[in-house]
Amino acid sequence: MPENVESAHEWSADRIVWDVIVIGAGPAGASAARAAAEGGASVLLVDRATFPRYKTCGGGLLGESLRYVPEAARHTIESRVRASLVTDRFARPFVLRRPSPYLAMVRRAEFDQALVEAATEAGAVFVDGVAVREIQADDDPARPVLVRTATATAAARVVIGADGTGGRTARHVGVEIGGVDLGLEDEVAMPADARAWRDRVRLDWGGAAGSYAWVFPKRDSLTVGVIQRKGRPDETREYLAAWRRHLGLEHAETLHSSGHLTQWRVPGSPVRRGRVLVAGDAAGLLEPWTREGISFALRSGTWAGEAAAAAVGPWRGESARGAAAVGSSDERMPALDAYAERVRLALEPEQVLGAELLRFFETRRGLVHSLLRTRWGARWFARFCRGETSLARVARHPIARAVARRLA
């Protein structure tokens, strides 16, 4: 923390300038805080919720995610899945089974808490129960960015917004959204016949365009959820109820019920405005077909934290002492520009192809179902989940190109 901060209780004290303030302590924010702290920056991580907290999320970790999970958080993995039962509107079932696991399962409350603890172990200061109301930044690089809450103001050389869908940082940066979905989820107690549910995911392609449902097994519960385009909440709720009836879980004890909006960005949408970066859901970073966002959050958060630490390098750890404590725009911006470029090169192609696949899935759901039950489709799905391939690489595969040409 800054030299003249003696405790976390002084996080908003006068004349304190943090190198980096991270808003939001989910996977993107905690990863950003850890990366920035490991880079030598003084880091303040804040979240409006009190941790640990429940989070609407299936909790499936793809292989790409695992590469960005610190060793200290890997103990939160509860199970590894090697089979999926897939249906199309509750019919045409098939089992997608592979010899080795291809999906890891976590509870977000425990997983996110472990990521926060990894960030604090690296040196970040975490303050929960703090809701950010305003971000104030101007073009003068000699002035720190101000982060205001209802009762206090904190200052930083760089701010990273990871405050999720609808957060203030996305509006500040000007993130342009291409699509929004509503996800509904029930966490239910594990049925008595637990062996029938463990180590197996259940998926269903819904009747509404682009919708699907899932069951993800945890240690002593099941995460049962559905997702479809925002705007038809009653229809989405009925899909969840019908899914539970189909599974025989309509009378299972419900431990949590929650909803969440997910969103994805328009290609080329900004992820930086001056010295304010956005990562994860706040930046609209997820894959539009599966709506998978944890791997995008972990990667973008890590990269944002690394960029912020590099940007404040010459002044890190110092308290505010005028213009020299903040630095010039010319010195600072290349490191922050590098973050935006990394998102453009590594994540944007996946989003573009995911959006194309979503459009295809919306009109040819049955064909997607049939393709996945082929040997090639099952192998691709497992390799995709393990992070051994990507949508961009699959799009270049001869079989995929042949299918695309035939459909065109």
XYZ file of C-alpha atoms in Angstrom:
408
model
C 0.000 0.000 0.000
C 1.146 3.624 -0.303
C 3.930 4.573 2.090
C 1.773 6.836 4.253
C -1.133 4.394 4.625
C -0.771 2.549 7.909
C -3.879 0.352 7.693
C -6.683 -0.665 5.338
C -9.021 1.614 7.318
C -7.186 4.609 5.812
C -7.864 3.607 2.195
C -9.567 6.949 1.436
C -7.404 9.222 3.600
C -6.521 12.680 2.275
C -3.427 12.931 0.066
C -3.265 9.183 -0.488
C -2.897 8.186 -4.132
C -3.018 4.493 -4.874
C -1.186 3.227 -7.919
C -4.235 1.178 -8.911
C -7.814 1.000 -7.669
C -9.817 -2.011 -8.853
C -13.610 -1.765 -8.651
C -15.270 -5.166 -8.346
C -13.768 -8.294 -6.772
C -15.060 -11.060 -9.028
C -12.646 -13.124 -11.140
C -11.697 -10.164 -13.357
C -11.196 -7.713 -10.506
C -9.379 -10.086 -8.166
C -7.113 -11.192 -11.021
C -6.386 -7.573 -11.912
C -5.581 -6.723 -8.300
C -3.279 -9.713 -7.921
C -1.438 -9.046 -11.191
C -0.973 -5.356 -10.399
C 0.245 -6.108 -6.871
C 2.638 -8.757 -8.154
C 3.919 -6.089 -10.545
C 4.840 -3.923 -7.573
C 1.890 -1.512 -7.591
C 0.005 -0.366 -4.513
C -3.512 -1.718 -5.080
C -6.895 -1.051 -3.509
C -9.597 -3.599 -4.386
C -13.195 -2.695 -3.518
C -16.565 -4.411 -3.967
C -20.090 -3.376 -3.069
C -20.936 -6.838 -1.714
C -19.775 -8.329 1.559
C -17.573 -11.357 0.893
C -17.957 -14.239 0.585
C -21.146 -13.804 -1.440
C -23.340 -15.993 -3.645
C -23.028 -15.360 -7.379
C -25.333 -16.466 -10.192
C -23.080 -18.649 -12.326
C -22.897 -22.261 -13.410
C -19.353 -22.402 -12.100
C -17.791 -24.331 -14.978
C -14.105 -23.664 -15.609
C -12.730 -24.256 -19.078
C -9.117 -25.253 -19.590
C -8.293 -21.708 -20.649
C -9.563 -20.544 -17.256
C -7.394 -22.961 -15.308
C -4.229 -21.515 -16.797
C -5.046 -18.206 -15.101
C -6.190 -19.569 -11.732
C -3.470 -19.111 -9.094
C -2.336 -22.237 -7.313
C -3.738 -20.894 -4.039
C -7.288 -20.957 -5.477
C -7.243 -24.400 -7.099
C -8.441 -26.122 -3.953
C -11.918 -24.696 -4.689
C -12.381 -27.081 -7.624
C -15.012 -29.541 -6.404
C -15.351 -31.947 -9.302
C -14.196 -32.632 -12.827
C -16.683 -33.673 -15.473
C -16.115 -36.252 -18.189
C -19.706 -36.722 -19.428
C -22.584 -34.492 -20.540
C -26.186 -35.529 -21.178
C -27.462 -33.269 -23.967
C -31.082 -32.845 -25.110
C -32.907 -30.746 -27.676
C -36.086 -29.319 -26.135
C -36.030 -32.196 -23.614
C -35.829 -34.791 -26.429
C -33.206 -36.524 -28.639
C -30.847 -37.268 -25.722
C -27.250 -38.332 -26.160
C -24.292 -38.623 -23.811
C -21.092 -36.832 -24.719
C -18.496 -38.879 -22.849
C -14.712 -38.625 -22.998
C -11.981 -40.724 -21.353
C -10.553 -37.768 -19.417
C -12.287 -34.830 -17.687
C -12.979 -31.732 -19.763
C -14.722 -29.368 -17.336
C -13.971 -28.343 -13.742
C -16.663 -27.229 -11.291
C -16.445 -24.537 -8.600
C -18.811 -22.672 -6.307
C -18.424 -19.015 -7.130
C -18.627 -17.869 -3.500
C -15.623 -20.003 -2.547
C -13.782 -19.509 -5.836
C -14.094 -15.724 -5.803
C -13.088 -15.571 -2.137
C -9.958 -17.592 -2.903
C -9.064 -15.253 -5.778
C -9.454 -12.248 -3.468
C -7.238 -13.918 -0.873
C -4.604 -14.540 -3.555
C -4.738 -10.827 -4.399
C -4.320 -9.759 -0.777
C -1.508 -12.263 -0.333
C 0.213 -10.512 -3.244
C -0.140 -7.202 -1.419
C -3.490 -5.733 -2.486
C -5.759 -4.145 0.134
C -9.366 -5.397 -0.038
C -12.331 -3.424 1.286
C -15.807 -4.932 0.800
C -19.209 -3.363 1.343
C -18.143 -0.288 -0.638
C -20.411 0.887 -3.476
C -18.802 3.212 -6.017
C -21.075 6.048 -7.106
C -18.864 8.082 -9.411
C -15.576 8.013 -11.277
C -14.022 11.379 -11.986
C -11.180 11.569 -14.475
C -10.018 14.417 -16.674
C -7.446 14.816 -19.423
C -4.820 16.282 -17.117
C -2.350 13.446 -16.416
C -1.102 15.334 -13.369
C -4.426 14.737 -11.628
C -5.308 11.331 -10.175
C -8.535 9.540 -11.039
C -11.067 9.952 -8.233
C -13.346 7.125 -7.125
C -16.272 8.348 -5.018
C -18.520 6.373 -2.684
C -21.408 7.657 -0.574
C -19.070 8.610 2.255
C -15.519 8.826 0.916
C -13.270 9.530 -2.059
C -10.163 7.572 -3.046
C -7.568 8.521 -5.655
C -5.486 6.421 -8.048
C -3.121 6.745 -10.953
C -5.015 3.998 -12.830
C -8.497 2.575 -12.226
C -9.644 -0.848 -13.411
C -13.394 -1.396 -13.603
C -14.540 -4.964 -13.052
C -17.929 -4.124 -11.587
C -19.919 -6.352 -13.910
C -22.889 -5.877 -16.185
C -24.420 -2.443 -15.748
C -21.528 -1.151 -13.649
C -20.487 2.487 -13.572
C -17.109 1.932 -15.168
C -18.616 0.528 -18.376
C -20.688 3.685 -18.776
C -17.663 5.853 -18.017
C -15.538 4.109 -20.649
C -18.375 3.943 -23.185
C -18.590 0.182 -23.710
C -20.963 -0.622 -26.596
C -23.101 -3.712 -26.048
C -24.140 -6.067 -28.838
C -26.464 -8.362 -26.899
C -27.944 -8.892 -23.439
C -29.300 -12.104 -21.915
C -31.186 -12.961 -18.760
C -29.911 -15.949 -16.811
C -32.002 -17.511 -14.032
C -30.598 -20.059 -11.646
C -31.630 -22.255 -8.729
C -29.116 -23.897 -6.447
C -30.853 -27.065 -5.227
C -29.883 -29.662 -2.662
C -28.245 -32.792 -4.048
C -30.912 -35.502 -4.554
C -30.697 -38.742 -2.593
C -29.437 -40.607 -5.664
C -26.310 -38.449 -5.755
C -24.312 -40.898 -7.884
C -26.681 -40.288 -10.798
C -25.846 -36.581 -10.747
C -22.186 -36.313 -9.845
C -19.525 -35.873 -12.518
C -22.092 -35.314 -15.257
C -23.337 -32.061 -16.779
C -26.822 -31.839 -18.275
C -27.584 -29.432 -21.132
C -30.757 -28.668 -23.072
C -31.257 -26.479 -26.125
C -34.413 -24.456 -25.526
C -37.278 -23.550 -27.815
C -36.536 -19.799 -27.786
C -33.829 -18.747 -30.217
C -30.387 -19.113 -28.664
C -31.629 -20.320 -25.285
C -30.294 -23.255 -23.334
C -30.440 -24.841 -19.882
C -27.890 -26.560 -17.681
C -27.270 -28.599 -14.579
C -23.780 -28.375 -13.077
C -23.004 -30.723 -10.168
C -21.255 -29.448 -7.045
C -20.156 -31.202 -3.870
C -23.578 -31.309 -2.188
C -25.837 -29.349 -4.552
C -26.813 -28.871 -8.184
C -26.750 -25.590 -10.070
C -29.848 -25.597 -12.306
C -30.221 -22.689 -14.700
C -31.446 -21.326 -18.015
C -30.497 -18.394 -20.208
C -32.100 -16.585 -23.118
C -32.337 -13.133 -24.632
C -33.447 -10.394 -22.275
C -37.016 -9.170 -22.705
C -39.154 -12.237 -21.969
C -38.752 -12.820 -18.222
C -41.963 -14.838 -17.819
C -40.917 -17.160 -20.636
C -37.474 -17.548 -19.088
C -38.971 -18.396 -15.692
C -41.277 -20.966 -17.286
C -38.316 -22.562 -19.077
C -36.546 -22.955 -15.723
C -39.661 -24.453 -14.121
C -40.158 -26.842 -17.054
C -36.488 -27.832 -16.931
C -36.765 -28.711 -13.250
C -39.926 -30.738 -13.931
C -38.184 -32.583 -16.761
C -35.296 -33.433 -14.444
C -37.593 -34.521 -11.618
C -36.240 -31.708 -9.446
C -39.423 -29.664 -9.087
C -39.701 -30.656 -5.418
C -35.996 -30.522 -4.591
C -35.041 -28.064 -1.852
C -34.037 -24.716 -3.358
C -31.039 -23.261 -1.530
C -30.690 -20.100 -3.627
C -32.649 -18.480 -6.456
C -31.067 -15.683 -8.424
C -30.929 -13.905 -11.749
C -28.239 -12.116 -13.671
C -27.866 -10.161 -16.893
C -24.986 -11.087 -19.172
C -23.801 -8.955 -22.057
C -21.264 -8.979 -24.847
C -19.585 -6.085 -26.533
C -19.689 -4.832 -30.099
C -16.392 -5.586 -31.887
C -14.103 -2.605 -31.532
C -15.896 -1.325 -28.431
C -13.474 0.516 -26.128
C -11.960 -1.162 -23.087
C -10.079 1.957 -22.004
C -10.784 5.648 -21.580
C -7.722 7.525 -20.474
C -6.463 5.940 -17.279
C -9.633 3.903 -16.676
C -9.680 0.313 -17.975
C -12.534 -2.191 -17.940
C -12.272 -5.985 -17.772
C -14.537 -9.020 -17.599
C -18.303 -8.487 -17.666
C -17.859 -4.725 -17.305
C -16.125 -4.752 -20.683
C -18.732 -7.079 -22.215
C -16.128 -9.818 -22.516
C -17.727 -13.225 -22.867
C -18.314 -15.783 -25.606
C -21.811 -15.072 -27.022
C -22.856 -18.630 -27.904
C -22.105 -20.388 -24.612
C -22.142 -17.114 -22.614
C -18.983 -18.401 -20.950
C -17.295 -15.496 -19.222
C -14.970 -16.752 -16.485
C -12.063 -17.442 -18.838
C -12.523 -13.988 -20.397
C -12.652 -12.422 -16.926
C -9.516 -14.158 -15.678
C -7.533 -13.309 -18.797
C -8.665 -9.719 -19.237
C -8.335 -9.004 -15.521
C -4.800 -10.356 -15.419
C -3.793 -8.372 -18.499
C -5.374 -5.174 -17.171
C -3.512 -5.554 -13.880
C -0.222 -6.143 -15.669
C -0.786 -3.105 -17.892
C -1.675 -0.898 -14.931
C 1.431 -1.950 -13.010
C 3.594 -1.218 -16.044
C 1.948 2.178 -16.530
C 2.615 3.351 -12.976
C 6.065 1.795 -12.751
C 8.144 4.970 -12.336
C 5.867 6.282 -9.560
C 4.604 3.154 -7.854
C 4.230 3.130 -4.114
C 4.611 6.896 -3.695
C 2.056 9.120 -2.009
C 0.664 12.107 -3.879
C 3.310 14.798 -4.407
C 1.976 16.793 -7.308
C 2.292 16.162 -11.018
C 5.373 13.989 -10.764
C 3.410 11.445 -8.753
C 1.059 10.822 -11.644
C 3.250 11.179 -14.687
C 2.762 12.336 -18.228
C 0.294 10.985 -20.719
C 3.046 10.117 -23.207
C 4.895 7.963 -20.683
C 1.812 6.245 -19.350
C -0.457 5.466 -22.287
C 1.565 2.875 -24.276
C 1.264 0.347 -21.440
C -2.488 0.934 -21.227
C -2.826 0.826 -25.008
C -1.149 -2.583 -24.907
C -4.045 -3.918 -22.837
C -6.617 -2.808 -25.405
C -4.529 -4.344 -28.180
C -4.251 -7.633 -26.313
C -8.021 -7.803 -25.940
C -8.434 -6.999 -29.633
C -6.029 -9.697 -30.795
C -6.764 -12.496 -28.318
C -10.378 -12.142 -27.184
C -12.230 -10.244 -29.888
C -11.867 -13.002 -32.546
C -13.435 -15.485 -30.123
C -16.323 -13.103 -29.513
C -16.889 -12.453 -33.213
C -16.997 -16.171 -34.020
C -19.126 -16.857 -30.935
C -21.675 -14.309 -32.157
C -21.704 -15.949 -35.594
C -22.179 -19.365 -34.011
C -25.016 -17.990 -31.869
C -26.800 -16.700 -34.983
C -26.325 -20.099 -36.624
C -27.558 -21.874 -33.483
C -30.645 -19.649 -33.303
C -31.865 -20.884 -36.697
C -30.281 -24.360 -36.913
C -30.395 -25.630 -33.353
C -31.225 -29.178 -34.432
C -28.236 -29.328 -36.772
C -25.891 -28.163 -34.007
C -27.335 -30.901 -31.794
C -26.704 -33.500 -34.496
C -23.151 -32.281 -35.140
C -22.232 -32.454 -31.466
C -23.296 -36.074 -31.232
C -20.880 -37.076 -34.003
C -17.413 -38.353 -33.117
C -15.841 -35.162 -34.474
C -18.312 -32.953 -32.617
C -17.808 -34.740 -29.295
C -14.036 -34.572 -29.651
C -14.160 -30.864 -30.552
C -16.484 -30.027 -27.641
C -14.185 -31.722 -25.133
C -11.063 -30.093 -26.592
C -12.803 -26.699 -26.557
C -13.738 -27.142 -22.895
C -10.173 -28.168 -22.026
C -8.792 -25.087 -23.772
C -6.964 -27.225 -26.337
C -8.696 -25.486 -29.227
C -10.735 -22.342 -29.821
C -13.572 -21.168 -32.015
C -11.046 -19.373 -34.206
C -9.065 -22.571 -34.798
C -12.211 -24.618 -35.357
C -13.407 -22.125 -37.980
C -10.275 -22.944 -39.986
C -10.869 -26.721 -39.801
C -11.666 -28.327 -43.211
C -14.819 -30.001 -41.862
C -16.118 -26.726 -40.442
C -15.380 -24.896 -43.692
C -17.097 -27.627 -45.710
C -20.212 -27.448 -43.515
C -20.260 -23.654 -43.786
C -19.970 -23.776 -47.586
C -22.763 -26.328 -47.850
C -25.086 -24.311 -45.639
C -24.283 -21.113 -47.518
